[in-house]
Amino acid sequence: MYVKARQRLVDWLERQLIGPAAPNEEGRAEIDMSPLDRYPVGVLHPLRSEERGVDPASSAGVEEGESDYPLQEEDSAEAPRDGEPGGSGRKGGPVRRRRYVPPSSVGFSFCVRGEVRLRIEAQAAVYVQPTYRAERGRFERSYVREKLEPADVSFTCDDSRFRIWDGRAGIDVRSRPHGPGTILTVTLFNRQAVGRSEVARERAVARVERSLFEARIECLVEEGEVVDYPRVDPSLLTDEERELELQYRERRIFAVGHGAAAEWSEDEGTGKIVRIRSSFLPRAESPIVSVAARGDAKALDMELLAADELPLEALRGFVGEYADWARERRVESRLIEDERDRDAAHRICERMEGAHERMLRGVEMLAGDENAALAFRFANRAMLGQMIRFGGGRDEPPAWRPFQLGFLLGTIESTVSERDDHRDVLDLIWFQTGGGKTEAYLGLIAFLLVWRRLVYGESGGGTAAFMRYTLRLLTRQQFERAAGLICALELLRREDAAGKGWLGDEPFSVGIWVGSGVCPNTIRDAAAIVDEMQAGDVDDKVRNSLLLSRCPWCRELFDCESGYEAAYRDFRFHCGNLDCDFGRNDDPLPCRVVDESLYEHPPSLLIATIDKFARLAWEERAGAFFGAGHDYRAPDLVLQDELHLISGPLGSVAGLYEAGIETAVRCRGVKPKYIASTATIRMASEQVRALYGREVAVELWSKFVYGG
C-alpha cells in the first residue's frame, strides 16, 4: 500500500513538472498559459540564431511581461528614457548579456564491448497556438498539446552520425574507442531556431511552439555488452575523492547523463544491462538510516545520564563498542589489494581511531572532574526536560542518538579547555537532514553554559556562545528551538538557587540579533508595536514582528496587555498562563529580541546572522557580547550551522568577519572553539581553512550509523 501510494505521488510530481498535468491533456486539450511557465522541466529549447549568449529573460526585444522563459530578474539599473543615451523607447532595463543558453539537447554516454547494434527510441510533445484571442483589449495566450509520433531507429557503428526525426529534432550517436570497448554518446537535440528578426510577440510564441516538451530518449542494446563506465584516473583524484571512490566501490555506474540523469535496467535472466534512458526526474530508493546502537543502551538514556551518579561503565562500553567496530575496519583495510585504495582506507581508519581517543578522553574527564560531571548531568537534565515538554507523547523515553552522544563525548574537553590539542580544530557535525544535528550541538551548548558558571562563578555569565546562520528564516526557527532549551536550563537554575546555588543568580537567557526587517532594534520601536496591539485587533504579521507571540515553554499566546514589558533599557516577555512554570510569578521569560536590550543584558546564547556582526564596527555597545563593560569572560564557543551555504561571495565576506570576531574574542583573553554542522558538503577541509584558518575534524561521529 505504501509503495503504491509513493509511486502515485512521484508520478503526480512528474506530471506537474514535465507534463501533461491532467489526463485530458493527452489529447488536444487547451491550456491558458505559456507551457514554458507551466512545465519548467524536460524541455529542449530551440536554438537562438543571431542571439549569442544573450539572456532570453532580459527585456531586450521583448516587451515587459512577455518573455516566455521562466527566468526573470529585475535589472539593478534604471532603464534610460527616450532621447537619453541608450534609450530605446521600450519599457524595462538595458540588455543583460549573460552567458546563458537554455538547453536544446539531452543524452547519455555508456561503454559497450563487442559488436554494437542499438535501437533508439525518442519521444516528445509540442504546444501550438492556433490563434490569438482578443479580450478586454489584451491578447490572451492559449496552447494546444500535440504528441509527436515516437521515433524508432536503429544504429550500428557503421551508420551515419545522426538522423532527423520529424523535421524538428535529431538523434545523434557518436562513438570513440576506449580500451577493449567503445564509448557511445546518444543525444536527442532540437533542430529548430528562433531569430531576432521576428517580431517580439511572434518570437515569444515561436519559442513555445518550437520547444520540445516531455523529451525523452531511450536506447535498447540489441548487440554488445554494456560494461562499467570508465572512472577517472585515480592519479587525478584528491584524497577526499579517493576515499569516496573507496566507500562507494560496490556501486556500479553503467552510464552518465548529459543534461539529465541516466537510468538503466537489467535483463532478469542474464543480469546484463539492456536498456538505458534519460530521466529529468530520476527515481531512487533512499534507505532509512538506522541510528540505533547495539549492545547496552544505558549510555544513551538521558534520564540515567541526568542522575546523581553517572553510568560511567555504560559510557565506557559505548565508546568501546565503537572501538571494536573501528578495529574491524582496520583489519579490512589491510586486505585491500590496490595500494591507493589501501592508503585511503588507512586515512579513514586513522580518523576513526582519533574519534575513539577523543570520546574516551571525554569519558575520563567526566570520571575525574567533578565540575565536568555536574555540567554533563545538568545538560542532560535540561535536554531531558525540553524533550519531555515538546516530545509530542513519544512512547520511548528520551535518549541520545549514538552519533549525538559520540559528538558530545568527543568535543566537551576541547570546548572547555583551551589547552586541549583540538581547541583550534573545527569539529564538523556531518549528518543527514532531520537526523538530530541541532540537538547534538544544543547539548554541547548546555554543557558549556553550566561549566562556565561552575568554574568561573559570576564572570562565567554573559554571552558564552555565538550561534550563527546564513538565512534569517533559519535564524528565527532555531531561535524558537533554542529557547526551549534555555527555558529548561533557567528552570534548573531557579531550582538550584533554592539549594546548592551552583548556577549563580544571573538568569540563563537566549537572544536573537538580526536586522530591523525581522524584529525591532530599539525599545521605542518595540513599545510602539505593543501599543498597536493593545489599541485593537491586529493580524499575525504584527504579532510576529516581535518574533515571539507565544510562550516558548507552554505555547500560550501572549496577552497584549500583560505579555510585553518595555522597561528602561530592556524589553521583556511575560507568560500569563498560571499553569506554566514561567507564568506562576512575575519573572520574565529568558528571551530577548531587541538590540538595545541585548546590549544591556548580554544573553547566554546569542543567535545571529553573519552580516549582523558588521555592526561591531559602528556599535560600541555590541562589545557587551564579548564581555566588555560587564567583567564577563568572552565567549568560548562559535557555532556555524549550514556550513555548506557559506561559499562564493558570501564566503569571502564571512571570512573577513571571522577574522574580526576571533580577534575580538582573543583580545579578551579567550581562544574560541569552533563547531559547524551540515547535511551535505564537499571539500570541507579547504572551505574551513579559507573561512577560519583552521583544520577540520569530521571525526566520523556519524559512523555510529554504520556501527549500529
XYZ file of C-alpha atoms in Angstrom:
708
model
C 0.000 0.000 0.000
C 2.751 2.433 0.967
C 4.809 1.627 -2.130
C 1.827 2.211 -4.432
C 0.962 5.496 -2.728
C 4.543 6.671 -3.018
C 4.618 5.701 -6.695
C 1.409 7.654 -7.341
C 2.907 10.693 -5.623
C 6.071 10.568 -7.747
C 4.014 10.091 -10.912
C 1.895 13.116 -9.990
C 5.010 15.204 -9.355
C 6.427 14.189 -12.725
C 3.218 15.216 -14.485
C 3.224 18.588 -12.740
C 6.835 19.382 -13.622
C 7.182 17.740 -17.023
C 3.616 17.243 -18.250
C 0.961 16.581 -19.181
C -0.552 17.538 -15.818
C -4.107 16.393 -16.490
C -5.202 13.132 -18.111
C -7.381 15.021 -20.611
C -4.262 16.804 -21.852
C -3.223 13.578 -23.532
C -5.417 14.667 -26.423
C -5.648 18.170 -27.864
C -6.667 19.852 -24.639
C -6.024 23.579 -24.382
C -4.066 25.303 -21.591
C -4.400 29.025 -20.872
C -0.792 29.894 -20.095
C 2.638 29.527 -21.600
C 3.784 25.886 -21.401
C 7.291 27.193 -20.647
C 5.895 28.617 -17.413
C 3.695 25.607 -16.691
C 6.285 22.881 -17.391
C 9.819 24.001 -16.488
C 11.414 20.531 -16.644
C 12.155 18.228 -19.557
C 12.169 20.940 -22.235
C 14.537 21.148 -25.200
C 14.541 24.790 -26.271
C 15.024 25.976 -29.864
C 18.397 27.346 -30.884
C 18.652 31.111 -30.947
C 20.176 32.368 -34.145
C 21.570 35.914 -34.000
C 21.356 35.832 -30.175
C 24.729 34.683 -28.967
C 24.838 34.443 -25.196
C 22.024 36.926 -24.520
C 19.846 36.064 -21.550
C 16.399 35.279 -23.007
C 14.832 36.654 -19.804
C 16.265 40.120 -20.431
C 13.919 42.819 -21.618
C 15.748 43.295 -24.931
C 13.464 42.585 -27.848
C 10.508 41.538 -25.688
C 8.047 43.939 -24.179
C 7.700 43.922 -20.415
C 5.984 40.823 -19.086
C 6.105 38.943 -22.384
C 9.176 36.741 -22.018
C 8.228 33.086 -22.287
C 11.293 31.937 -20.378
C 10.752 31.358 -16.657
C 13.988 33.021 -15.542
C 13.048 36.642 -14.742
C 15.094 39.185 -12.806
C 14.825 42.930 -12.276
C 17.750 44.924 -13.600
C 19.505 46.951 -10.936
C 19.923 49.947 -13.232
C 17.031 52.181 -14.172
C 16.139 51.976 -17.860
C 17.150 55.063 -19.878
C 14.308 57.227 -21.173
C 13.644 58.031 -24.810
C 16.100 60.559 -26.126
C 18.713 59.711 -23.491
C 21.885 57.788 -24.320
C 20.915 54.145 -24.546
C 17.211 54.926 -24.717
C 15.205 52.599 -26.919
C 11.637 53.574 -26.252
C 10.951 50.162 -24.678
C 9.980 49.527 -21.109
C 12.392 47.691 -18.842
C 16.139 47.823 -18.263
C 19.068 47.532 -20.640
C 20.203 44.297 -22.257
C 21.770 41.928 -19.734
C 24.401 39.982 -21.619
C 24.972 36.922 -19.514
C 26.387 33.708 -20.859
C 23.176 31.751 -20.527
C 21.869 29.385 -23.187
C 18.804 27.243 -22.436
C 19.343 23.513 -23.074
C 18.482 22.237 -26.522
C 19.720 18.647 -26.178
C 19.679 15.704 -23.794
C 21.509 12.408 -23.836
C 23.830 9.963 -22.139
C 27.084 8.068 -22.625
C 27.863 4.410 -21.932
C 30.543 1.866 -22.766
C 29.923 -1.250 -24.866
C 32.207 -4.211 -25.547
C 31.993 -6.266 -28.756
C 29.882 -5.685 -31.857
C 27.358 -2.915 -31.360
C 23.778 -2.636 -32.584
C 21.317 -0.251 -30.972
C 17.665 0.564 -31.294
C 16.932 4.102 -30.208
C 13.503 5.373 -29.241
C 12.666 9.036 -28.676
C 9.518 10.879 -27.804
C 8.393 14.447 -27.203
C 5.375 16.737 -27.382
C 4.848 20.235 -28.697
C 2.405 23.005 -27.873
C 0.993 25.135 -30.648
C -1.084 28.286 -30.595
C -3.759 28.264 -33.277
C -4.899 31.874 -32.863
C -4.710 34.919 -30.673
C -7.946 35.745 -28.937
C -8.662 39.363 -28.055
C -10.428 40.013 -24.806
C -10.791 43.341 -22.998
C -8.195 44.902 -25.216
C -5.484 42.364 -24.291
C -4.190 39.261 -26.005
C -4.597 36.027 -24.074
C -2.359 33.063 -24.824
C -3.679 29.552 -25.203
C -1.817 26.480 -26.405
C -2.789 23.016 -27.521
C -0.636 19.950 -26.853
C 0.333 17.672 -29.737
C 2.289 14.485 -29.169
C 4.893 13.741 -31.829
C 4.996 10.357 -33.477
C 7.633 8.397 -31.476
C 10.965 7.810 -33.199
C 12.291 4.277 -33.533
C 15.604 3.981 -35.382
C 18.493 1.523 -35.467
C 22.183 2.322 -35.288
C 25.419 0.474 -35.739
C 28.920 1.869 -35.616
C 28.877 1.928 -39.440
C 25.821 4.191 -39.628
C 25.848 7.921 -40.335
C 26.290 10.110 -37.327
C 22.769 11.494 -36.908
C 19.199 11.033 -38.091
C 16.462 13.618 -38.499
C 13.249 12.922 -36.609
C 10.014 14.688 -37.539
C 11.950 17.553 -39.124
C 12.135 19.233 -35.703
C 14.596 17.044 -33.850
C 17.655 14.968 -34.496
C 19.175 11.854 -32.932
C 22.946 11.771 -32.799
C 25.242 8.865 -31.940
C 28.967 9.333 -31.568
C 31.439 6.556 -30.862
C 35.051 6.568 -29.768
C 37.250 3.613 -28.863
C 38.229 3.163 -25.235
C 40.372 0.199 -24.186
C 38.719 -3.045 -25.238
C 35.356 -1.375 -25.850
C 33.622 1.640 -27.332
C 32.143 4.694 -25.590
C 28.869 5.727 -27.203
C 27.139 9.080 -26.691
C 23.475 9.155 -27.704
C 21.799 12.563 -27.956
C 18.361 13.925 -28.763
C 18.518 17.552 -29.928
C 16.174 20.296 -31.092
C 16.951 21.379 -34.688
C 14.646 24.417 -34.723
C 15.738 28.009 -34.204
C 14.286 31.360 -33.192
C 15.848 34.536 -34.552
C 15.777 38.198 -33.611
C 14.431 39.137 -36.999
C 10.955 38.014 -35.900
C 8.556 40.439 -34.242
C 8.785 40.341 -30.467
C 5.323 38.883 -29.867
C 5.736 36.360 -32.668
C 9.142 35.401 -31.315
C 7.631 34.728 -27.882
C 5.093 32.379 -29.449
C 7.762 30.755 -31.621
C 9.851 29.975 -28.541
C 6.952 27.929 -27.234
C 5.916 26.266 -30.463
C 9.497 25.310 -31.366
C 10.297 23.840 -27.939
C 10.155 20.090 -27.389
C 8.378 19.140 -24.165
C 8.435 15.816 -22.307
C 11.658 14.995 -24.157
C 12.987 11.508 -23.599
C 15.441 9.216 -25.346
C 15.925 5.506 -24.669
C 18.435 3.037 -26.046
C 17.913 -0.730 -26.378
C 21.231 -2.578 -26.677
C 20.485 -5.396 -29.133
C 24.106 -6.433 -29.613
C 27.123 -5.742 -27.424
C 27.782 -5.943 -23.702
C 27.368 -2.810 -21.592
C 30.263 -2.602 -19.139
C 31.104 -0.231 -16.277
C 31.581 3.329 -17.420
C 35.270 4.316 -17.173
C 36.188 6.047 -13.932
C 38.553 8.975 -13.597
C 42.227 8.083 -13.493
C 42.966 7.515 -9.780
C 46.142 9.591 -10.035
C 43.990 12.651 -10.786
C 41.780 12.277 -7.698
C 42.200 14.195 -4.452
C 42.439 12.296 -1.173
C 38.778 13.041 -0.439
C 37.660 11.846 -3.871
C 39.745 8.711 -3.485
C 38.083 7.966 -0.152
C 34.643 8.432 -1.700
C 35.584 6.070 -4.517
C 36.629 3.521 -1.928
C 33.476 3.847 0.164
C 31.200 3.534 -2.892
C 33.287 0.976 -4.755
C 30.419 -1.502 -4.818
C 28.126 0.962 -6.616
C 28.405 0.294 -10.350
C 27.890 3.058 -12.910
C 26.873 1.992 -16.404
C 26.007 5.391 -17.912
C 26.354 9.120 -17.291
C 23.741 11.661 -18.317
C 24.186 14.879 -20.287
C 21.548 17.465 -19.401
C 19.601 14.879 -17.409
C 20.164 11.771 -15.346
C 20.809 8.369 -16.919
C 18.922 5.277 -15.788
C 19.344 1.665 -16.827
C 17.583 -1.666 -16.437
C 18.824 -5.249 -16.455
C 17.650 -8.389 -18.145
C 16.141 -10.503 -15.367
C 17.606 -13.712 -16.780
C 21.169 -12.710 -17.620
C 21.657 -9.656 -15.406
C 23.039 -7.712 -18.384
C 22.169 -4.080 -18.994
C 19.729 -3.974 -21.892
C 18.090 -0.537 -21.682
C 19.468 2.928 -20.929
C 17.274 6.032 -20.846
C 17.349 9.702 -19.963
C 15.402 10.963 -16.971
C 14.747 14.550 -15.950
C 13.237 13.286 -12.694
C 15.394 10.342 -11.586
C 13.962 7.953 -9.040
C 15.994 6.157 -6.417
C 15.200 4.411 -3.174
C 16.855 6.111 -0.198
C 17.295 3.513 2.537
C 16.253 4.506 6.029
C 19.342 5.241 8.106
C 19.480 3.338 11.354
C 20.608 5.309 14.378
C 20.078 2.579 16.961
C 23.029 1.264 18.942
C 23.893 -2.345 19.518
C 24.531 -3.729 22.943
C 23.894 -1.818 26.186
C 21.692 1.247 25.540
C 22.066 2.638 29.074
C 24.679 5.098 27.880
C 22.100 6.765 25.631
C 19.394 7.091 28.290
C 19.104 10.797 29.182
C 17.403 10.023 32.448
C 20.328 7.862 33.585
C 22.841 10.468 32.371
C 20.967 13.145 34.338
C 21.019 11.112 37.585
C 23.207 11.960 40.578
C 25.692 9.262 39.602
C 26.826 8.980 36.006
C 26.781 5.465 34.450
C 30.499 5.630 33.619
C 30.838 1.932 32.833
C 27.994 2.165 30.356
C 29.698 5.151 28.732
C 32.994 3.260 28.530
C 31.160 0.329 26.977
C 29.558 2.646 24.459
C 32.957 4.006 23.409
C 34.420 0.500 23.440
C 31.738 -0.674 21.013
C 32.860 2.000 18.574
C 36.490 0.947 19.092
C 35.632 -2.679 18.264
C 33.917 -1.619 15.057
C 36.875 0.625 14.112
C 39.288 -2.288 14.655
C 37.218 -4.429 12.295
C 37.550 -1.730 9.638
C 41.305 -1.615 10.222
C 41.558 -5.349 9.574
C 39.526 -4.922 6.375
C 41.799 -2.116 5.200
C 44.852 -4.373 5.318
C 43.191 -6.797 2.890
C 42.686 -4.211 0.141
C 44.941 -5.016 -2.804
C 45.137 -1.672 -4.596
C 47.791 0.484 -2.931
C 45.931 3.773 -3.451
C 42.701 2.321 -2.054
C 44.622 0.869 0.871
C 46.145 4.276 1.649
C 42.673 5.869 1.538
C 41.333 3.194 3.883
C 44.203 3.795 6.322
C 43.402 7.530 6.394
C 39.767 6.800 7.238
C 40.815 4.352 9.945
C 43.171 6.904 11.468
C 40.320 9.383 11.791
C 38.099 6.758 13.380
C 40.829 5.907 15.864
C 41.227 9.622 16.605
C 37.486 9.880 17.241
C 37.683 6.935 19.631
C 40.551 8.515 21.530
C 38.697 11.804 21.926
C 35.490 10.108 23.118
C 37.458 8.047 25.629
C 39.161 11.197 26.940
C 35.715 12.761 27.306
C 34.518 9.854 29.444
C 37.649 10.004 31.612
C 37.122 13.752 32.019
C 33.635 13.062 33.366
C 35.093 10.425 35.678
C 37.883 12.622 37.076
C 36.455 16.170 37.077
C 33.513 16.919 39.379
C 32.621 20.123 37.550
C 32.569 18.333 34.221
C 30.383 15.538 35.623
C 27.978 18.054 37.187
C 27.797 20.135 33.986
C 27.132 16.972 31.973
C 24.328 15.949 34.308
C 22.747 19.414 34.205
C 22.974 19.452 30.400
C 21.219 16.097 30.219
C 18.557 17.257 32.672
C 17.902 20.313 30.513
C 17.734 18.296 27.298
C 15.531 15.726 29.020
C 13.188 18.432 30.321
C 12.687 20.141 26.994
C 12.316 16.836 25.125
C 9.631 15.680 27.536
C 7.962 19.066 27.180
C 7.968 19.050 23.391
C 8.216 15.327 22.688
C 4.648 15.059 21.490
C 3.765 11.986 23.543
C 6.553 9.733 22.354
C 6.335 6.153 23.582
C 10.020 5.618 24.298
C 11.917 7.604 26.964
C 14.122 10.416 25.611
C 17.548 9.170 24.589
C 20.546 10.361 22.638
C 21.180 9.006 19.201
C 24.576 7.304 19.071
C 26.255 9.938 16.897
C 24.940 12.714 19.180
C 26.424 11.173 22.303
C 29.637 10.387 20.421
C 29.882 14.020 19.351
C 29.303 15.261 22.908
C 31.892 12.965 24.458
C 34.407 13.822 21.745
C 34.081 17.608 21.984
C 33.407 18.518 25.627
C 37.098 18.621 26.568
C 38.181 20.878 23.698
C 35.149 23.120 24.281
C 36.020 23.946 27.886
C 39.817 23.520 27.903
C 41.942 25.980 25.938
C 44.947 23.697 26.407
C 43.328 20.797 24.578
C 45.044 19.740 21.354
C 41.755 20.060 19.444
C 40.812 23.538 20.657
C 41.979 25.029 17.347
C 40.227 22.338 15.290
C 36.771 22.971 13.847
C 34.587 19.980 14.647
C 32.047 19.417 11.902
C 28.788 17.553 12.525
C 28.020 15.941 9.187
C 24.717 14.115 9.251
C 21.537 13.867 7.199
C 18.753 16.447 7.379
C 16.398 15.694 10.238
C 18.904 13.356 11.857
C 19.421 15.369 15.039
C 22.327 17.768 14.416
C 20.578 20.594 16.289
C 20.061 18.515 19.438
C 23.719 17.466 19.344
C 25.111 20.987 19.456
C 22.385 22.258 21.814
C 23.530 19.604 24.266
C 27.111 20.885 23.956
C 25.931 24.475 24.482
C 24.051 23.464 27.636
C 27.195 21.755 28.952
C 29.282 24.863 28.292
C 26.801 27.284 29.910
C 26.740 25.282 33.130
C 30.516 24.670 33.092
C 31.268 28.391 32.960
C 29.044 29.076 35.982
C 30.638 26.247 37.962
C 34.256 27.115 37.161
C 34.309 30.903 36.717
C 31.480 31.980 39.004
C 29.989 35.388 38.200
C 32.486 36.026 35.401
C 31.156 32.884 33.709
C 27.899 34.708 32.976
C 27.258 36.865 29.957
C 27.449 35.526 26.419
C 29.088 32.108 26.296
C 28.302 31.052 22.734
C 27.551 32.548 19.338
C 25.206 30.568 17.109
C 25.120 31.818 13.547
C 23.050 31.160 10.456
C 23.196 32.396 6.885
C 19.446 32.879 6.372
C 17.133 34.942 8.556
C 14.358 32.361 8.267
C 16.638 29.671 9.707
C 17.719 32.094 12.442
C 14.148 32.623 13.542
C 13.317 28.910 13.528
C 16.418 27.963 15.502
C 15.786 30.771 17.987
C 12.475 29.147 18.872
C 14.144 25.725 19.234
C 16.987 27.084 21.358
C 14.511 28.996 23.524
C 13.068 25.687 24.722
C 16.481 24.514 25.953
C 17.279 27.844 27.622
C 13.898 27.786 29.389
C 14.716 24.312 30.704
C 18.147 25.485 31.909
C 16.665 28.544 33.582
C 14.153 26.413 35.476
C 17.041 24.231 36.691
C 18.938 27.348 37.787
C 15.949 28.597 39.783
C 15.535 25.179 41.368
C 19.259 25.072 42.155
C 19.173 28.593 43.626
C 16.997 27.287 46.426
C 19.557 24.584 47.207
C 23.237 24.496 46.278
C 23.327 27.729 44.302
C 25.877 26.297 41.878
C 24.490 28.122 38.848
C 24.540 31.636 40.261
C 21.985 34.428 40.362
C 22.141 35.572 36.738
C 19.376 34.002 34.640
C 20.264 31.913 31.615
C 18.934 33.627 28.502
C 18.836 33.464 24.724
C 18.880 36.440 22.387
C 18.480 36.976 18.667
C 20.493 39.694 16.942
C 19.272 40.346 13.412
C 18.207 43.249 11.243
C 15.218 45.514 11.785
C 13.414 43.694 8.979
C 12.892 40.765 11.363
C 12.449 42.426 14.750
C 12.763 45.983 16.133
C 16.225 47.253 17.016
C 15.110 49.774 19.643
C 12.904 49.557 22.717
C 10.907 52.528 21.460
C 10.033 50.674 18.239
C 9.113 47.545 20.180
C 6.906 49.576 22.535
C 5.165 51.142 19.533
C 4.298 47.680 18.234
C 2.885 46.734 21.641
C 0.801 49.918 21.674
C -0.575 48.997 18.258
C -1.546 45.546 19.520
C -3.198 46.992 22.608
C -5.132 49.515 20.524
C -7.174 46.879 18.739
C -7.275 43.765 16.622
C -4.008 43.035 14.840
C -3.016 40.353 12.397
C -0.325 37.724 12.802
C 2.174 39.843 10.875
C 2.176 42.483 13.619
C 2.411 39.873 16.366
C 5.263 38.088 14.602
C 7.243 41.309 14.258
C 8.325 40.735 17.873
C 9.423 37.165 16.945
C 7.744 35.648 19.981
C 3.952 35.686 20.068
C 3.686 32.668 22.372
C 5.440 31.403 25.457
C 8.262 29.151 24.226
C 7.634 26.781 27.140
C 3.837 26.317 27.273
C 2.911 27.742 23.840
C 0.281 30.030 25.380
C -0.449 33.107 23.253
C 0.843 36.275 24.904
C -1.756 38.656 26.274
C -1.488 42.047 24.543
C -1.929 43.879 27.837
C 0.457 41.942 30.083
C 2.625 39.772 27.834
C 5.081 42.507 26.860
C 7.063 44.849 29.068
C 9.004 47.805 27.677
C 11.116 48.889 30.648
C 14.058 51.245 30.838
C 16.861 49.683 28.738
C 15.007 46.386 28.482
C 12.171 44.716 26.624
C 10.836 41.505 28.113
C 8.149 38.868 27.618
C 5.811 37.517 30.308
C 3.711 34.373 30.219
C 0.210 34.819 31.608
C -0.577 31.109 31.924
C -0.806 30.282 35.625
C -0.266 26.594 34.841
C 3.067 27.348 33.156
C 6.340 27.221 35.096
C 7.057 30.743 33.858
C 3.533 32.085 34.435
C 3.273 31.452 38.173
C 5.361 34.506 39.062
C 6.312 37.857 37.607
C 9.762 36.794 36.424
C 10.236 37.481 32.699
C 10.910 34.779 30.146
C 14.627 34.264 29.398
C 14.337 35.548 25.811
C 15.365 38.869 24.301
C 14.864 40.121 20.754
C 15.588 43.887 20.821
C 19.133 45.111 20.180
C 19.158 47.733 22.960
C 18.002 45.127 25.461
C 20.690 42.689 24.291
C 23.469 45.261 24.728
C 22.358 45.971 28.286
C 21.782 42.302 29.190
C 24.045 40.120 27.006
C 22.375 36.702 26.618
C 24.000 33.382 27.456
C 23.413 32.243 23.874
C 23.407 34.801 21.069
C 21.810 33.765 17.759
C 22.579 35.959 14.767
C 23.190 36.120 11.045
C 26.746 36.657 9.848
C 26.053 40.052 8.314
C 24.775 41.449 11.619
C 28.290 41.224 13.041
C 29.201 44.099 10.719
C 27.580 46.268 13.403
C 30.620 45.670 15.585
C 32.472 48.366 13.653
C 29.812 51.015 14.385
C 28.064 49.892 17.560
C 30.322 50.144 20.594
C 27.644 48.631 22.830
C 27.953 45.341 20.909
C 31.204 44.817 22.820
C 28.967 43.549 25.629
C 28.702 40.254 23.767
C 32.458 39.832 24.258
C 32.324 40.623 27.983
C 33.273 44.303 27.718
C 31.747 46.531 30.392
C 30.409 43.621 32.440
C 33.580 41.787 33.525
C 32.310 38.629 31.872
C 34.505 36.039 30.242
C 34.462 36.274 26.439
C 32.521 33.595 24.503
C 34.137 30.159 24.407
C 32.142 28.716 21.519
C 31.296 29.823 17.978
C 28.816 27.612 16.180
C 28.048 27.878 12.455
C 25.059 25.985 11.119
C 24.558 25.087 7.437
C 28.278 25.442 6.685
C 27.840 24.423 3.047
C 25.913 27.651 2.344
C 28.951 29.818 3.088
C 30.636 29.786 -0.272
C 31.312 32.125 -3.170
C 30.994 35.874 -2.438
C 29.250 35.150 0.873
C 32.213 33.008 1.903
C 34.643 35.824 1.086
C 32.709 38.292 3.241
C 32.215 35.729 6.007
C 35.962 35.042 6.092
C 36.627 38.726 6.774
C 34.072 38.779 9.578
C 35.567 35.641 11.118
C 38.987 37.257 11.414
C 37.478 40.245 13.204
C 35.264 38.183 15.509
C 38.058 35.866 16.587
C 40.378 38.836 17.154
C 37.764 40.460 19.402
C 37.446 37.253 21.441
C 41.190 36.714 21.715
C 41.702 40.319 22.852
C 39.571 39.410 25.849
C 41.935 36.527 26.679
C 39.948 33.596 25.289
C 40.803 31.267 22.428
C 37.397 30.309 20.964
C 36.306 26.842 19.952
C 34.564 26.449 16.573
C 31.783 23.977 15.775
C 29.871 23.658 12.492
C 27.161 21.437 11.099
C 25.915 20.463 7.669
C 23.971 17.746 5.911
C 25.887 17.953 2.641
C 29.360 19.222 1.891
C 32.391 18.584 -0.280
C 35.959 19.787 0.183
C 35.243 20.693 3.799
C 38.945 20.970 4.674
C 39.572 23.606 2.006
C 36.456 25.559 2.955
C 37.252 25.584 6.667
C 40.856 26.646 6.088
C 39.662 29.513 3.889
C 36.981 30.658 6.331
C 38.527 30.066 9.731
C 42.207 29.337 9.169
C 41.709 26.005 10.947
C 41.888 22.321 10.288
C 38.576 20.481 10.198
C 37.727 17.282 12.021
C 34.892 15.272 10.585
C 35.622 12.735 13.238
C 33.154 10.231 11.846
C 30.694 10.584 14.699
C 28.175 9.534 12.074
C 29.997 6.214 11.707
C 27.825 5.135 14.609
C 25.147 4.831 11.954
C 27.039 2.034 10.272
C 28.307 0.652 13.536
C 24.735 0.472 14.814
